[in-house]
Coordinates of C-alpha atoms in Angstrom, one line a residue:
M32 CA -0.4 -2.8 -21.7
S33 CA -3.2 -5.2 -23.3
T34 CA -6.0 -3.0 -24.5
N35 CA -7.9 -6.2 -25.6
K36 CA -8.4 -7.2 -22.0
I37 CA -11.4 -6.8 -19.9
P38 CA -10.5 -3.2 -17.7
T39 CA -10.8 -3.7 -14.2
V40 CA -9.9 -0.2 -12.4
V41 CA -10.5 3.5 -14.0
V42 CA -9.2 6.4 -12.5
D43 CA -10.4 9.4 -14.4
D44 CA -8.7 12.6 -13.4
L45 CA -8.4 12.1 -9.9
N46 CA -7.6 14.7 -7.1
I47 CA -7.5 14.0 -3.7
K48 CA -7.0 17.0 -1.2
Y49 CA -6.8 17.1 2.8
R50 CA -5.8 19.1 5.3
V51 CA -3.5 18.2 8.0
I52 CA -3.4 20.2 11.8
L53 CA -0.1 21.1 12.7
G54 CA 0.8 22.4 16.4
A55 CA 2.5 25.4 16.3
N56 CA 3.7 25.4 19.8
T57 CA 3.9 22.0 20.6
G58 CA 6.8 21.1 19.5
S59 CA 8.6 22.9 22.0
A60 CA 9.2 23.4 25.8
A61 CA 8.9 26.8 25.6
G62 CA 5.4 26.7 23.4
A63 CA 4.0 24.4 26.3
L64 CA 4.7 26.3 28.9
R65 CA 3.1 29.6 27.2
S66 CA 0.1 27.6 26.8
L67 CA 0.1 26.1 30.1
V68 CA 0.7 29.6 31.9
S69 CA -1.8 31.8 29.4
G70 CA -4.3 28.3 30.2
K71 CA -4.9 28.7 26.1
A72 CA -4.6 25.8 23.9
P73 CA -1.6 25.7 21.4
S74 CA -2.3 27.5 18.5
Q75 CA -2.6 25.1 15.2
V76 CA -1.5 25.6 11.8
V77 CA -3.9 24.0 9.1
K78 CA -1.7 22.9 5.9
S79 CA -3.6 21.7 2.9
V80 CA -2.2 18.8 1.1
H81 CA -2.9 18.0 -2.5
A82 CA -1.6 14.2 -2.7
V83 CA -3.1 13.2 -5.9
K84 CA -3.3 15.5 -8.8
G85 CA -5.5 14.8 -12.0
V86 CA -4.4 11.4 -11.8
S87 CA -6.1 9.5 -15.2
L88 CA -5.0 5.3 -15.5
T89 CA -7.0 2.0 -16.5
A90 CA -5.9 -1.4 -15.3
Y91 CA -6.7 -4.6 -16.8
E92 CA -7.4 -8.1 -15.9
G93 CA -4.3 -9.9 -15.2
D94 CA -2.1 -6.6 -15.0
T95 CA 0.4 -6.8 -12.2
I96 CA 1.4 -3.0 -11.5
G97 CA 4.2 -1.7 -9.7
L98 CA 4.2 1.8 -8.0
V99 CA 7.0 3.9 -7.7
G100 CA 7.8 7.0 -6.3
R101 CA 9.6 8.8 -3.5
N102 CA 7.7 9.2 -0.3
G103 CA 4.9 11.5 -0.2
S104 CA 4.9 11.4 -4.3
G105 CA 1.0 9.9 -3.8
K106 CA 1.0 6.1 -4.2
S107 CA -0.5 5.3 -0.9
S108 CA -3.2 7.7 -1.4
L109 CA -4.1 6.6 -4.6
L110 CA -4.4 2.9 -3.5
R111 CA -6.6 4.1 -1.0
A112 CA -8.9 5.7 -3.3
V113 CA -8.7 2.7 -5.4
A114 CA -10.3 0.9 -2.0
G115 CA -12.9 3.4 -1.5
L116 CA -11.2 4.3 1.5
L117 CA -10.2 8.0 0.4
Q118 CA -13.0 10.1 -0.9
P119 CA -11.7 12.1 -4.3
S120 CA -11.7 15.5 -4.0
S121 CA -12.9 15.4 -8.0
G122 CA -12.5 13.4 -10.3
D123 CA -13.9 9.2 -10.4
V124 CA -13.0 6.0 -9.7
Y125 CA -14.6 3.0 -11.2
T126 CA -13.7 -0.4 -10.5
A127 CA -15.3 -3.7 -11.9
S128 CA -15.2 -5.3 -8.1
Q129 CA -14.3 -4.2 -4.4
A130 CA -10.7 -3.7 -4.4
T131 CA -8.7 -5.5 -1.1
L132 CA -6.0 -3.4 0.2
L133 CA -3.7 -5.4 1.9
G134 CA -3.6 -6.2 4.5
V135 CA -6.7 -6.3 6.4
S136 CA -4.8 -4.9 9.1
G137 CA -7.9 -2.5 10.2
A138 CA -10.1 -5.8 11.3
L139 CA -7.3 -7.6 12.9
N140 CA -7.0 -7.0 16.4
K141 CA -3.4 -7.5 18.4
S142 CA -5.1 -8.2 21.5
I143 CA -6.5 -11.7 20.3
S144 CA -4.7 -14.7 19.2
G145 CA -3.6 -15.2 15.6
N146 CA -6.3 -18.1 15.0
R147 CA -8.8 -15.8 16.4
N148 CA -7.5 -13.3 13.9
I149 CA -7.8 -15.5 11.0
T150 CA -11.3 -16.1 11.3
L151 CA -12.2 -12.0 12.0
G152 CA -10.1 -11.4 8.7
G153 CA -11.6 -14.0 6.4
L154 CA -15.1 -12.7 8.0
A155 CA -14.0 -9.2 7.4
M156 CA -13.3 -9.9 3.5
G157 CA -17.1 -11.8 3.3
M158 CA -15.9 -15.4 3.9
S159 CA -18.5 -17.4 5.3
R160 CA -17.1 -19.3 8.4
E161 CA -17.5 -22.7 6.4
E162 CA -14.9 -20.7 4.1
V163 CA -12.6 -19.6 6.8
E164 CA -12.2 -23.4 8.3
A165 CA -11.0 -24.4 5.2
M166 CA -8.4 -22.3 4.6
R167 CA -7.2 -21.9 8.2
Q168 CA -4.2 -24.4 8.0
Q169 CA -3.5 -23.2 4.3
V170 CA -3.2 -19.2 5.7
I171 CA -1.0 -20.7 8.9
D172 CA 1.3 -22.6 6.9
F173 CA 1.9 -19.8 4.6
A174 CA 2.5 -17.4 7.6
D175 CA 4.9 -19.9 9.0
I176 CA 3.4 -19.2 12.1
E177 CA 2.3 -22.5 13.7
E178 CA 3.7 -22.3 16.9
F179 CA 3.0 -19.0 17.8
I180 CA -0.8 -19.1 16.4
D181 CA -2.6 -19.0 19.6
M182 CA -0.7 -16.2 21.0
P183 CA -2.0 -12.8 20.7
M184 CA -1.1 -11.2 17.8
G185 CA 0.6 -7.9 20.1
T186 CA 3.7 -10.5 21.0
Y187 CA 4.4 -11.0 17.1
S188 CA 7.2 -9.4 15.5
S189 CA 6.6 -6.8 12.6
G190 CA 7.4 -9.5 10.3
M191 CA 5.1 -11.9 11.7
Q192 CA 2.1 -9.7 11.8
A193 CA 3.2 -8.6 7.9
R194 CA 3.1 -12.8 7.1
L195 CA 0.0 -13.3 8.8
R196 CA -1.6 -9.9 7.0
F197 CA -0.5 -11.1 3.6
S198 CA -1.5 -14.6 4.2
I199 CA -5.1 -14.3 5.1
A200 CA -5.8 -11.6 2.1
A201 CA -4.1 -14.2 -0.4
A202 CA -6.2 -17.1 1.0
R203 CA -9.0 -15.7 -1.0
K204 CA -9.2 -15.1 -4.5
H205 CA -9.6 -11.2 -5.5
E206 CA -10.3 -9.4 -8.8
I207 CA -8.2 -6.4 -7.4
L208 CA -5.8 -6.6 -4.8
L209 CA -4.0 -3.6 -3.5
V210 CA -0.3 -4.2 -1.9
D211 CA 0.9 -1.6 0.2
E212 CA 4.4 -2.1 1.2
T213 CA 3.5 -4.9 3.2
L214 CA 6.3 -6.9 1.2
S215 CA 9.1 -4.9 2.5
T216 CA 8.9 -7.0 5.8
G217 CA 9.7 -10.4 6.0
D218 CA 12.5 -12.7 5.3
T219 CA 13.8 -13.4 1.9
E220 CA 12.0 -16.7 1.8
F221 CA 8.7 -15.3 2.8
R222 CA 9.2 -12.6 0.4
A223 CA 10.0 -15.0 -2.5
R224 CA 6.6 -17.0 -1.6
S225 CA 4.4 -13.7 -1.4
Q226 CA 6.1 -12.5 -5.1
A227 CA 4.9 -16.2 -6.5
K228 CA 1.4 -15.9 -5.0
I229 CA 1.1 -12.4 -6.9
R230 CA 2.1 -13.6 -9.5
E231 CA -0.6 -16.7 -9.0
L232 CA -3.2 -14.1 -8.4
S233 CA -2.8 -11.7 -11.3
G234 CA -2.7 -15.3 -13.5
A235 CA -6.2 -15.8 -12.2
A236 CA -7.5 -12.8 -14.3
G237 CA -7.1 -10.5 -11.3
T238 CA -5.4 -7.4 -10.9
V239 CA -2.6 -6.7 -8.7
F240 CA -1.6 -3.1 -7.6
V241 CA 1.6 -3.1 -5.9
V242 CA 3.8 -0.3 -3.9
A243 CA 7.2 -1.8 -2.3
H244 CA 10.8 -0.7 -1.3
G245 CA 12.4 -3.0 -3.1
H246 CA 12.7 -2.5 -7.1
A247 CA 13.7 -6.0 -7.6
M248 CA 10.7 -7.4 -6.6
I249 CA 8.6 -4.9 -8.6
R250 CA 11.0 -6.1 -11.8
E251 CA 10.2 -10.1 -10.9
V252 CA 6.5 -9.3 -10.8
C253 CA 4.8 -6.7 -12.5
N254 CA 4.2 -6.6 -15.9
R255 CA 3.6 -2.8 -16.0
A256 CA 5.3 0.3 -13.3
I257 CA 3.8 3.7 -12.7
W258 CA 6.2 6.7 -11.6
M259 CA 4.4 9.2 -9.4
D260 CA 6.2 12.2 -8.5
K261 CA 4.2 15.3 -6.3
G262 CA 0.7 13.5 -6.9
I263 CA 1.5 13.2 -10.9
I264 CA 2.3 10.8 -13.1
Q265 CA 5.6 11.0 -14.7
M266 CA 5.9 7.8 -16.4
D267 CA 3.5 4.5 -16.9
G268 CA 4.4 1.7 -19.4
E269 CA 6.7 -1.5 -19.2
T270 CA 7.9 -2.0 -15.9
N271 CA 11.9 -1.9 -16.7
A272 CA 11.5 1.5 -18.8
V273 CA 9.8 2.9 -16.1
L274 CA 12.1 2.0 -13.0
D275 CA 14.9 2.7 -15.3
A276 CA 13.5 6.2 -15.7
Y277 CA 12.8 6.4 -12.3
E278 CA 16.4 5.1 -11.1
A279 CA 17.6 7.8 -13.6
D280 CA 16.3 10.6 -12.0
V281 CA 16.4 10.0 -8.3
A282 CA 20.5 9.5 -9.2
A283 CA 20.8 12.3 -11.5
K284 CA 18.9 14.5 -8.6
K285 CA 21.2 13.0 -5.5
A286 CA 24.3 14.0 -7.9
A287 CA 22.8 17.7 -8.2
K288 CA 22.7 18.2 -4.3
E289 CA 25.9 16.6 -3.5
A290 CA 27.4 19.2 -6.2
K291 CA 25.7 22.2 -4.7
D292 CA 26.1 20.7 -1.3
E293 CA 30.3 20.7 -2.3
G294 CA 29.9 24.3 -3.6
K295 CA 28.7 26.2 -0.6

């Protein structure tokens, strides 16, 4: 990690807690029938989730950081906090500029065409209409959806939608770009082009955080990795070292579970 570089993201003792409302009776026909007969709403259970626990880190210009960990480890919550979409329960997040969470899916509209979504997405990222027009064909070509561009986005496959979202977001330079699972969809050729674009973005003195199912991609594009487990950073360092440790831990826990199951 290059401490001689300029910090772009500083996370200081970050905690994120939220509550999830679970319907206790809605999961069974009997529970639904009891509610109907009694005229009372189903009882609810409120579960408290501590998604991120005391996380501190600093990211620098030129860093491409892969976040790894099991589902529910806090990776996405951390990214959403860096993007300003989740308020910290305690602690602080400082960014040198507004972080962009890929894609601009919150702004895109599945009922309108891909072409109109390029306009909508570009404007949502703060681009002028002139800038949007200048990048339009670049987005269409990168996403490889020329023949579908005037069709409603809702008719696209999930892979096509992911390609369009990535292409819109990548058409603009970002000081801080956050990529959450988007690259797990799409074909091999598009993933290769996306990886090249991520390297280009980070090489232009940007900072990129990547969450992806495929560790091969993280090994390829990231110069640093962070392993999270149950909301805590377990390891932060050189990509291959972190991934090797994480994969060894996963394998050890899997072997222990199999041995336990065999002993039953």
